[in-house]
PDB file of C-alpha atoms and ligand atoms in Angstrom:
ATOM      1  CA  MET A   1     102.522 271.269   2.062  1.00 92.00           C
ATOM      2  CA  GLU A   2      99.417 269.469   3.268  1.00 96.00           C
ATOM      3  CA  LEU A   3     100.523 266.097   1.841  1.00 97.00           C
ATOM      4  CA  LEU A   4     103.741 266.308   3.876  1.00 98.00           C
ATOM      5  CA  LYS A   5     101.913 267.307   7.073  1.00 98.00           C
ATOM      6  CA  LYS A   6      99.469 264.416   6.555  1.00 98.00           C
ATOM      7  CA  ALA A   7     102.334 261.927   6.162  1.00 98.00           C
ATOM      8  CA  ILE A   8     104.022 263.262   9.317  1.00 97.00           C
ATOM      9  CA  ILE A   9     100.826 263.074  11.368  1.00 96.00           C
ATOM     10  CA  GLU A  10      99.894 259.605  10.121  1.00 96.00           C
ATOM     11  CA  LYS A  11     103.298 257.917   9.860  1.00 97.00           C
ATOM     12  CA  ALA A  12     106.046 259.711  11.835  1.00 96.00           C
ATOM     13  CA  THR A  13     106.999 258.629  15.331  1.00 95.00           C
ATOM     14  CA  VAL A  14     109.037 260.554  17.886  1.00 93.00           C
ATOM     15  CA  ASP A  15     111.720 259.020  20.062  1.00 90.00           C
ATOM     16  CA  ASN A  16     113.840 261.138  22.403  1.00 86.00           C
ATOM     17  CA  GLY A  17     113.648 264.272  20.244  1.00 86.00           C
ATOM     18  CA  VAL A  18     114.324 262.313  17.050  1.00 92.00           C
ATOM     19  CA  VAL A  19     111.478 262.416  14.535  1.00 95.00           C
ATOM     20  CA  LYS A  20     111.404 259.094  12.717  1.00 96.00           C
ATOM     21  CA  VAL A  21     110.172 259.316   9.155  1.00 97.00           C
ATOM     22  CA  GLY A  22     111.446 256.022   7.781  1.00 98.00           C
ATOM     23  CA  ALA A  23     107.934 255.022   6.704  1.00 98.00           C
ATOM     24  CA  PHE A  24     107.834 257.653   3.939  1.00 98.00           C
ATOM     25  CA  LEU A  25     110.940 259.886   3.767  1.00 98.00           C
ATOM     26  CA  ASN A  26     114.272 258.301   4.573  1.00 97.00           C
ATOM     27  CA  HIS A  27     113.969 254.540   4.602  1.00 97.00           C
ATOM     28  CA  GLU A  28     110.899 253.682   2.531  1.00 98.00           C
ATOM     29  CA  ILE A  29     110.369 256.478   0.008  1.00 98.00           C
ATOM     30  CA  ASP A  30     106.911 257.784  -0.922  1.00 98.00           C
ATOM     31  CA  ILE A  31     107.525 258.713  -4.560  1.00 98.00           C
ATOM     32  CA  ALA A  32     104.352 260.789  -4.989  1.00 98.00           C
ATOM     33  CA  LEU A  33     105.337 262.803  -1.914  1.00 98.00           C
ATOM     34  CA  TYR A  34     108.917 263.220  -3.183  1.00 98.00           C
ATOM     35  CA  ARG A  35     107.538 264.518  -6.492  1.00 98.00           C
ATOM     36  CA  GLU A  36     105.432 267.121  -4.653  1.00 98.00           C
ATOM     37  CA  ILE A  37     108.401 268.094  -2.460  1.00 98.00           C
ATOM     38  CA  GLY A  38     110.528 268.533  -5.589  1.00 98.00           C
ATOM     39  CA  LYS A  39     107.870 270.776  -7.172  1.00 98.00           C
ATOM     40  CA  GLU A  40     107.582 272.866  -4.006  1.00 98.00           C
ATOM     41  CA  PHE A  41     111.349 273.448  -3.868  1.00 98.00           C
ATOM     42  CA  ALA A  42     111.258 274.371  -7.579  1.00 98.00           C
ATOM     43  CA  LEU A  43     108.511 276.933  -6.862  1.00 98.00           C
ATOM     44  CA  ARG A  44     110.584 278.472  -4.093  1.00 98.00           C
ATOM     45  CA  PHE A  45     114.012 278.429  -5.753  1.00 98.00           C
ATOM     46  CA  GLY A  46     113.625 277.790  -9.509  1.00 97.00           C
ATOM     47  CA  GLN A  47     113.425 281.511 -10.429  1.00 98.00           C
ATOM     48  CA  LEU A  48     116.863 282.074  -8.866  1.00 98.00           C
ATOM     49  CA  ASN A  49     118.385 280.042 -11.729  1.00 98.00           C
ATOM     50  CA  PRO A  50     120.495 277.607  -9.697  1.00 98.00           C
ATOM     51  CA  THR A  51     123.181 275.660 -11.523  1.00 98.00           C
ATOM     52  CA  LYS A  52     123.480 272.872  -8.935  1.00 98.00           C
ATOM     53  CA  ILE A  53     121.986 271.316  -5.827  1.00 98.00           C
ATOM     54  CA  LEU A  54     124.270 270.310  -2.973  1.00 98.00           C
ATOM     55  CA  THR A  55     123.230 267.811  -0.323  1.00 98.00           C
ATOM     56  CA  VAL A  56     124.800 265.268   1.994  1.00 97.00           C
ATOM     57  CA  GLU A  57     124.545 261.485   1.825  1.00 96.00           C
ATOM     58  CA  ALA A  58     122.412 259.518   2.330  1.00 95.00           C
ATOM     59  CA  SER A  59     118.941 260.860   3.139  1.00 96.00           C
ATOM     60  CA  GLY A  60     119.395 264.115   1.248  1.00 98.00           C
ATOM     61  CA  ILE A  61     120.122 262.496  -2.105  1.00 98.00           C
ATOM     62  CA  GLY A  62     116.616 261.404  -3.137  1.00 98.00           C
ATOM     63  CA  LEU A  63     115.119 264.737  -2.084  1.00 98.00           C
ATOM     64  CA  ALA A  64     117.806 266.658  -3.956  1.00 98.00           C
ATOM     65  CA  VAL A  65     117.151 264.566  -7.075  1.00 98.00           C
ATOM     66  CA  ALA A  66     113.394 265.236  -6.858  1.00 98.00           C
ATOM     67  CA  ALA A  67     114.097 268.979  -6.572  1.00 98.00           C
ATOM     68  CA  ALA A  68     116.694 268.908  -9.367  1.00 98.00           C
ATOM     69  CA  MET A  69     114.297 267.187 -11.774  1.00 98.00           C
ATOM     70  CA  ALA A  70     111.621 269.784 -10.992  1.00 98.00           C
ATOM     71  CA  MET A  71     114.157 272.568 -11.642  1.00 98.00           C
ATOM     72  CA  GLY A  72     114.998 271.416 -15.173  1.00 98.00           C
ATOM     73  CA  ASP A  73     117.364 268.529 -14.492  1.00 98.00           C
ATOM     74  CA  ILE A  74     120.193 270.508 -12.915  1.00 98.00           C
ATOM     75  CA  PRO A  75     123.016 268.370 -11.468  1.00 98.00           C
ATOM     76  CA  VAL A  76     123.080 267.173  -7.868  1.00 98.00           C
ATOM     77  CA  VAL A  77     126.311 266.918  -5.876  1.00 98.00           C
ATOM     78  CA  PHE A  78     126.254 265.057  -2.595  1.00 98.00           C
ATOM     79  CA  ALA A  79     128.915 265.470   0.041  1.00 98.00           C
ATOM     80  CA  LYS A  80     130.331 262.157   1.250  1.00 96.00           C
ATOM     81  CA  LYS A  81     130.451 261.333   4.935  1.00 92.00           C
ATOM     82  CA  THR A  82     132.605 258.271   4.612  1.00 79.00           C
ATOM     83  CA  LYS A  83     136.183 258.314   3.358  1.00 76.00           C
ATOM     84  CA  SER A  84     135.800 257.049  -0.164  1.00 73.00           C
ATOM     85  CA  LYS A  85     138.525 255.644  -2.384  1.00 75.00           C
ATOM     86  CA  ASN A  86     136.507 257.079  -5.267  1.00 76.00           C
ATOM     87  CA  LEU A  87     137.355 260.640  -4.191  1.00 75.00           C
ATOM     88  CA  THR A  88     140.856 260.808  -5.580  1.00 80.00           C
ATOM     89  CA  GLY A  89     141.191 264.498  -6.435  1.00 86.00           C
ATOM     90  CA  GLU A  90     141.638 267.528  -4.176  1.00 94.00           C
ATOM     91  CA  LYS A  91     138.729 267.968  -1.793  1.00 96.00           C
ATOM     92  CA  TYR A  92     136.792 270.538   0.154  1.00 97.00           C
ATOM     93  CA  SER A  93     136.131 269.308   3.652  1.00 96.00           C
ATOM     94  CA  ALA A  94     134.098 270.477   6.658  1.00 96.00           C
ATOM     95  CA  LYS A  95     133.620 269.020  10.122  1.00 95.00           C
ATOM     96  CA  VAL A  96     130.039 268.306  11.159  1.00 94.00           C
ATOM     97  CA  ARG A  97     128.575 267.087  14.439  1.00 91.00           C
ATOM     98  CA  SER A  98     125.967 264.406  13.789  1.00 87.00           C
ATOM     99  CA  PHE A  99     122.643 265.118  15.459  1.00 77.00           C
ATOM    100  CA  THR A 100     121.410 261.549  15.378  1.00 79.00           C
ATOM    101  CA  LYS A 101     124.725 259.765  16.120  1.00 82.00           C
ATOM    102  CA  GLY A 102     126.350 262.329  18.462  1.00 85.00           C
ATOM    103  CA  ILE A 103     129.755 262.062  16.758  1.00 91.00           C
ATOM    104  CA  ASP A 104     131.879 264.368  14.597  1.00 93.00           C
ATOM    105  CA  TYR A 105     132.474 263.453  10.988  1.00 93.00           C
ATOM    106  CA  ASP A 106     133.937 265.119   7.895  1.00 95.00           C
ATOM    107  CA  VAL A 107     131.872 265.902   4.832  1.00 96.00           C
ATOM    108  CA  GLU A 108     133.882 265.974   1.628  1.00 96.00           C
ATOM    109  CA  VAL A 109     133.335 267.201  -1.907  1.00 97.00           C
ATOM    110  CA  GLU A 110     135.866 266.893  -4.708  1.00 97.00           C
ATOM    111  CA  LYS A 111     137.048 270.332  -5.845  1.00 97.00           C
ATOM    112  CA  ASP A 112     136.146 269.519  -9.458  1.00 97.00           C
ATOM    113  CA  ARG A 113     132.466 269.165  -8.532  1.00 97.00           C
ATOM    114  CA  ILE A 114     131.890 272.858  -7.578  1.00 98.00           C
ATOM    115  CA  ASN A 115     133.339 276.016  -9.078  1.00 97.00           C
ATOM    116  CA  SER A 116     133.119 279.757  -8.454  1.00 98.00           C
ATOM    117  CA  ARG A 117     130.491 280.229 -11.195  1.00 98.00           C
ATOM    118  CA  ASP A 118     128.064 277.824  -9.495  1.00 98.00           C
ATOM    119  CA  ARG A 119     124.816 279.136  -7.998  1.00 98.00           C
ATOM    120  CA  ILE A 120     123.835 276.530  -5.454  1.00 98.00           C
ATOM    121  CA  ILE A 121     120.788 275.424  -3.479  1.00 99.00           C
ATOM    122  CA  ILE A 122     121.393 273.184  -0.451  1.00 99.00           C
ATOM    123  CA  ILE A 123     118.669 270.574   0.177  1.00 98.00           C
ATOM    124  CA  ASP A 124     118.352 268.321   3.239  1.00 98.00           C
ATOM    125  CA  ASP A 125     115.678 266.311   5.022  1.00 98.00           C
ATOM    126  CA  PHE A 126     115.920 267.807   8.531  1.00 98.00           C
ATOM    127  CA  LEU A 127     117.211 270.967  10.132  1.00 98.00           C
ATOM    128  CA  ALA A 128     117.993 270.644  13.836  1.00 97.00           C
ATOM    129  CA  LYS A 129     121.082 272.494  15.080  1.00 96.00           C
ATOM    130  CA  GLY A 130     122.164 273.518  11.594  1.00 97.00           C
ATOM    131  CA  GLN A 131     125.449 271.616  11.652  1.00 96.00           C
ATOM    132  CA  ALA A 132     125.038 269.704   8.400  1.00 97.00           C
ATOM    133  CA  VAL A 133     123.883 272.763   6.429  1.00 98.00           C
ATOM    134  CA  SER A 134     126.623 274.968   7.946  1.00 97.00           C
ATOM    135  CA  GLY A 135     129.260 272.458   6.827  1.00 97.00           C
ATOM    136  CA  LEU A 136     127.864 272.474   3.280  1.00 98.00           C
ATOM    137  CA  ALA A 137     127.657 276.296   3.301  1.00 97.00           C
ATOM    138  CA  ASP A 138     131.319 276.450   4.380  1.00 97.00           C
ATOM    139  CA  ILE A 139     132.274 274.238   1.430  1.00 98.00           C
ATOM    140  CA  ILE A 140     130.357 276.533  -0.966  1.00 98.00           C
ATOM    141  CA  ASP A 141     132.159 279.571   0.527  1.00 97.00           C
ATOM    142  CA  GLU A 142     135.520 277.874   0.174  1.00 97.00           C
ATOM    143  CA  ALA A 143     134.778 277.122  -3.479  1.00 98.00           C
ATOM    144  CA  GLY A 144     133.879 280.789  -4.062  1.00 98.00           C
ATOM    145  CA  ALA A 145     130.442 279.700  -5.329  1.00 98.00           C
ATOM    146  CA  THR A 146     127.138 281.442  -4.528  1.00 98.00           C
ATOM    147  CA  LEU A 147     124.699 279.982  -2.014  1.00 98.00           C
ATOM    148  CA  LEU A 148     121.224 280.962  -3.233  1.00 98.00           C
ATOM    149  CA  GLY A 149     119.241 279.267  -0.520  1.00 98.00           C
ATOM    150  CA  VAL A 150     118.631 276.264   1.704  1.00 98.00           C
ATOM    151  CA  GLY A 151     115.604 273.986   1.302  1.00 99.00           C
ATOM    152  CA  ILE A 152     114.655 271.814   4.254  1.00 98.00           C
ATOM    153  CA  VAL A 153     111.790 269.334   4.383  1.00 98.00           C
ATOM    154  CA  ILE A 154     111.308 269.337   8.187  1.00 98.00           C
ATOM    155  CA  GLU A 155     112.679 272.062  10.463  1.00 98.00           C
ATOM    156  CA  LYS A 156     112.647 271.328  14.178  1.00 97.00           C
ATOM    157  CA  GLY A 157     111.596 274.677  15.611  1.00 96.00           C
ATOM    158  CA  TRP A 158     112.849 273.985  19.134  1.00 94.00           C
ATOM    159  CA  ASP A 159     116.445 273.614  17.934  1.00 95.00           C
ATOM    160  CA  ASP A 160     118.428 276.709  17.014  1.00 96.00           C
ATOM    161  CA  GLY A 161     119.533 275.734  13.483  1.00 97.00           C
ATOM    162  CA  GLY A 162     116.944 277.991  11.828  1.00 97.00           C
ATOM    163  CA  LYS A 163     118.054 280.982  13.902  1.00 96.00           C
ATOM    164  CA  LEU A 164     121.717 280.246  13.173  1.00 96.00           C
ATOM    165  CA  LEU A 165     121.242 280.092   9.400  1.00 97.00           C
ATOM    166  CA  ARG A 166     118.979 283.163   9.206  1.00 95.00           C
ATOM    167  CA  ALA A 167     121.559 285.104  11.282  1.00 95.00           C
ATOM    168  CA  ARG A 168     124.131 284.113   8.660  1.00 92.00           C
ATOM    169  CA  GLY A 169     121.871 285.830   6.086  1.00 95.00           C
ATOM    170  CA  ILE A 170     120.868 282.555   4.433  1.00 97.00           C
ATOM    171  CA  ASN A 171     117.562 282.303   2.506  1.00 98.00           C
ATOM    172  CA  LEU A 172     116.092 279.366   4.436  1.00 98.00           C
ATOM    173  CA  GLN A 173     112.919 277.688   3.169  1.00 98.00           C
ATOM    174  CA  SER A 174     111.501 274.932   5.369  1.00 98.00           C
ATOM    175  CA  LEU A 175     108.493 273.073   3.970  1.00 98.00           C
ATOM    176  CA  VAL A 176     107.180 272.379   7.463  1.00 98.00           C
ATOM    177  CA  VAL A 177     108.328 273.585  10.857  1.00 98.00           C
ATOM    178  CA  ILE A 178     107.558 271.378  13.849  1.00 97.00           C
ATOM    179  CA  LYS A 179     107.004 273.451  16.979  1.00 95.00           C
ATOM    180  CA  SER A 180     107.038 270.559  19.423  1.00 93.00           C
ATOM    181  CA  ALA A 181     106.923 266.791  19.531  1.00 91.00           C
ATOM    182  CA  ASP A 182     106.331 266.110  23.212  1.00 88.00           C
ATOM    183  CA  ASP A 183     104.794 262.772  24.218  1.00 84.00           C
ATOM    184  CA  GLY A 184     105.060 261.682  20.596  1.00 81.00           C
ATOM    185  CA  LYS A 185     102.546 264.304  19.431  1.00 87.00           C
ATOM    186  CA  VAL A 186     103.755 266.488  16.576  1.00 93.00           C
ATOM    187  CA  VAL A 187     102.582 270.129  16.612  1.00 95.00           C
ATOM    188  CA  PHE A 188     103.252 272.303  13.537  1.00 97.00           C
ATOM    189  CA  GLU A 189     104.050 276.011  13.673  1.00 93.00           C
TER     190      GLU A 189
HETATM  191  P1  LIG B   1     121.637 269.350  12.190  1.00 53.37           P
HETATM  192  O1  LIG B   1     122.937 269.198  11.494  1.00 53.37           O
HETATM  193  O2  LIG B   1     120.790 270.478  11.668  1.00 53.37           O
HETATM  194  O3  LIG B   1     121.777 269.374  13.686  1.00 53.37           O
HETATM  195  O4  LIG B   1     120.829 268.020  11.909  1.00 53.37           O
HETATM  196  C1  LIG B   1     120.425 267.743  10.599  1.00 53.37           C
HETATM  197  C2  LIG B   1     120.865 266.381  10.167  1.00 53.37           C
HETATM  198  O5  LIG B   1     120.656 265.435  11.214  1.00 53.37           O
HETATM  199  C3  LIG B   1     120.027 265.961   8.976  1.00 53.37           C
HETATM  200  O6  LIG B   1     120.910 265.705   7.901  1.00 53.37           O
HETATM  201  C4  LIG B   1     119.302 264.709   9.425  1.00 53.37           C
HETATM  202  O7  LIG B   1     119.749 263.616   8.675  1.00 53.37           O
HETATM  203  C5  LIG B   1     119.657 264.508  10.887  1.00 53.37           C
HETATM  204  N1  LIG B   1     118.496 264.783  11.792  1.00 53.37           N
HETATM  205  C6  LIG B   1     118.365 265.791  12.680  1.00 53.37           C
HETATM  206  N2  LIG B   1     117.239 265.687  13.391  1.00 53.37           N
HETATM  207  C7  LIG B   1     116.624 264.576  12.931  1.00 53.37           C
HETATM  208  C8  LIG B   1     115.387 263.926  13.284  1.00 53.37           C
HETATM  209  O8  LIG B   1     114.632 264.323  14.175  1.00 53.37           O
HETATM  210  N3  LIG B   1     115.078 262.814  12.573  1.00 53.37           N
HETATM  211  C9  LIG B   1     115.885 262.323  11.593  1.00 53.37           C
HETATM  212  N4  LIG B   1     115.473 261.235  10.946  1.00 53.37           N
HETATM  213  N5  LIG B   1     117.061 262.896  11.253  1.00 53.37           N
HETATM  214  C10 LIG B   1     117.427 264.013  11.908  1.00 53.37           C
END
């Protein structure tokens, strides 16, 4: 994904191990780039015939929607991080440690949103230690649904999330893997 690498090189900044992509990915959104990301995920996962995409609020939602539109308008479900009065039914819940905030939080999905016939792709913006994706994968397991794969826009190669998910037998597809980001300079694998 040359367009994605170009955006990272030209617009991302690095601060204490956190790659900041607010200029194009998770604050201001580059729509042309999102469209290409959606198409790339569709190329990698579309033939598996997913019935749903699962992500986590907030940064995953736009990316999941771009991928869902490229895969024939399949539905997107996003796990909620905040206790919402709108989630009134029974819920699946998993505890996740936040990479950027350093706190634990629950991700929740109403039981009615996922069923055992669902074939699901997880989409998220970053993969660091694999906490967010593991929480979503646990929810899919609990629902008895099938996890077809995980699509990540930026994998941070120096964290062990990739290793963790592959060891769990998960089909992980990262659009770019960053090998290092020392002194603010991003190096791709
Ligand atoms: P993990 O759960 O894999 O440790 O971290 C992934 C989650 O933390 C993603 O949902 C993402 O929102 C956030 N995250 C992890 N690393 C970064 C980073 O370098 N930059 C940004 N913007 N978010 C990150």
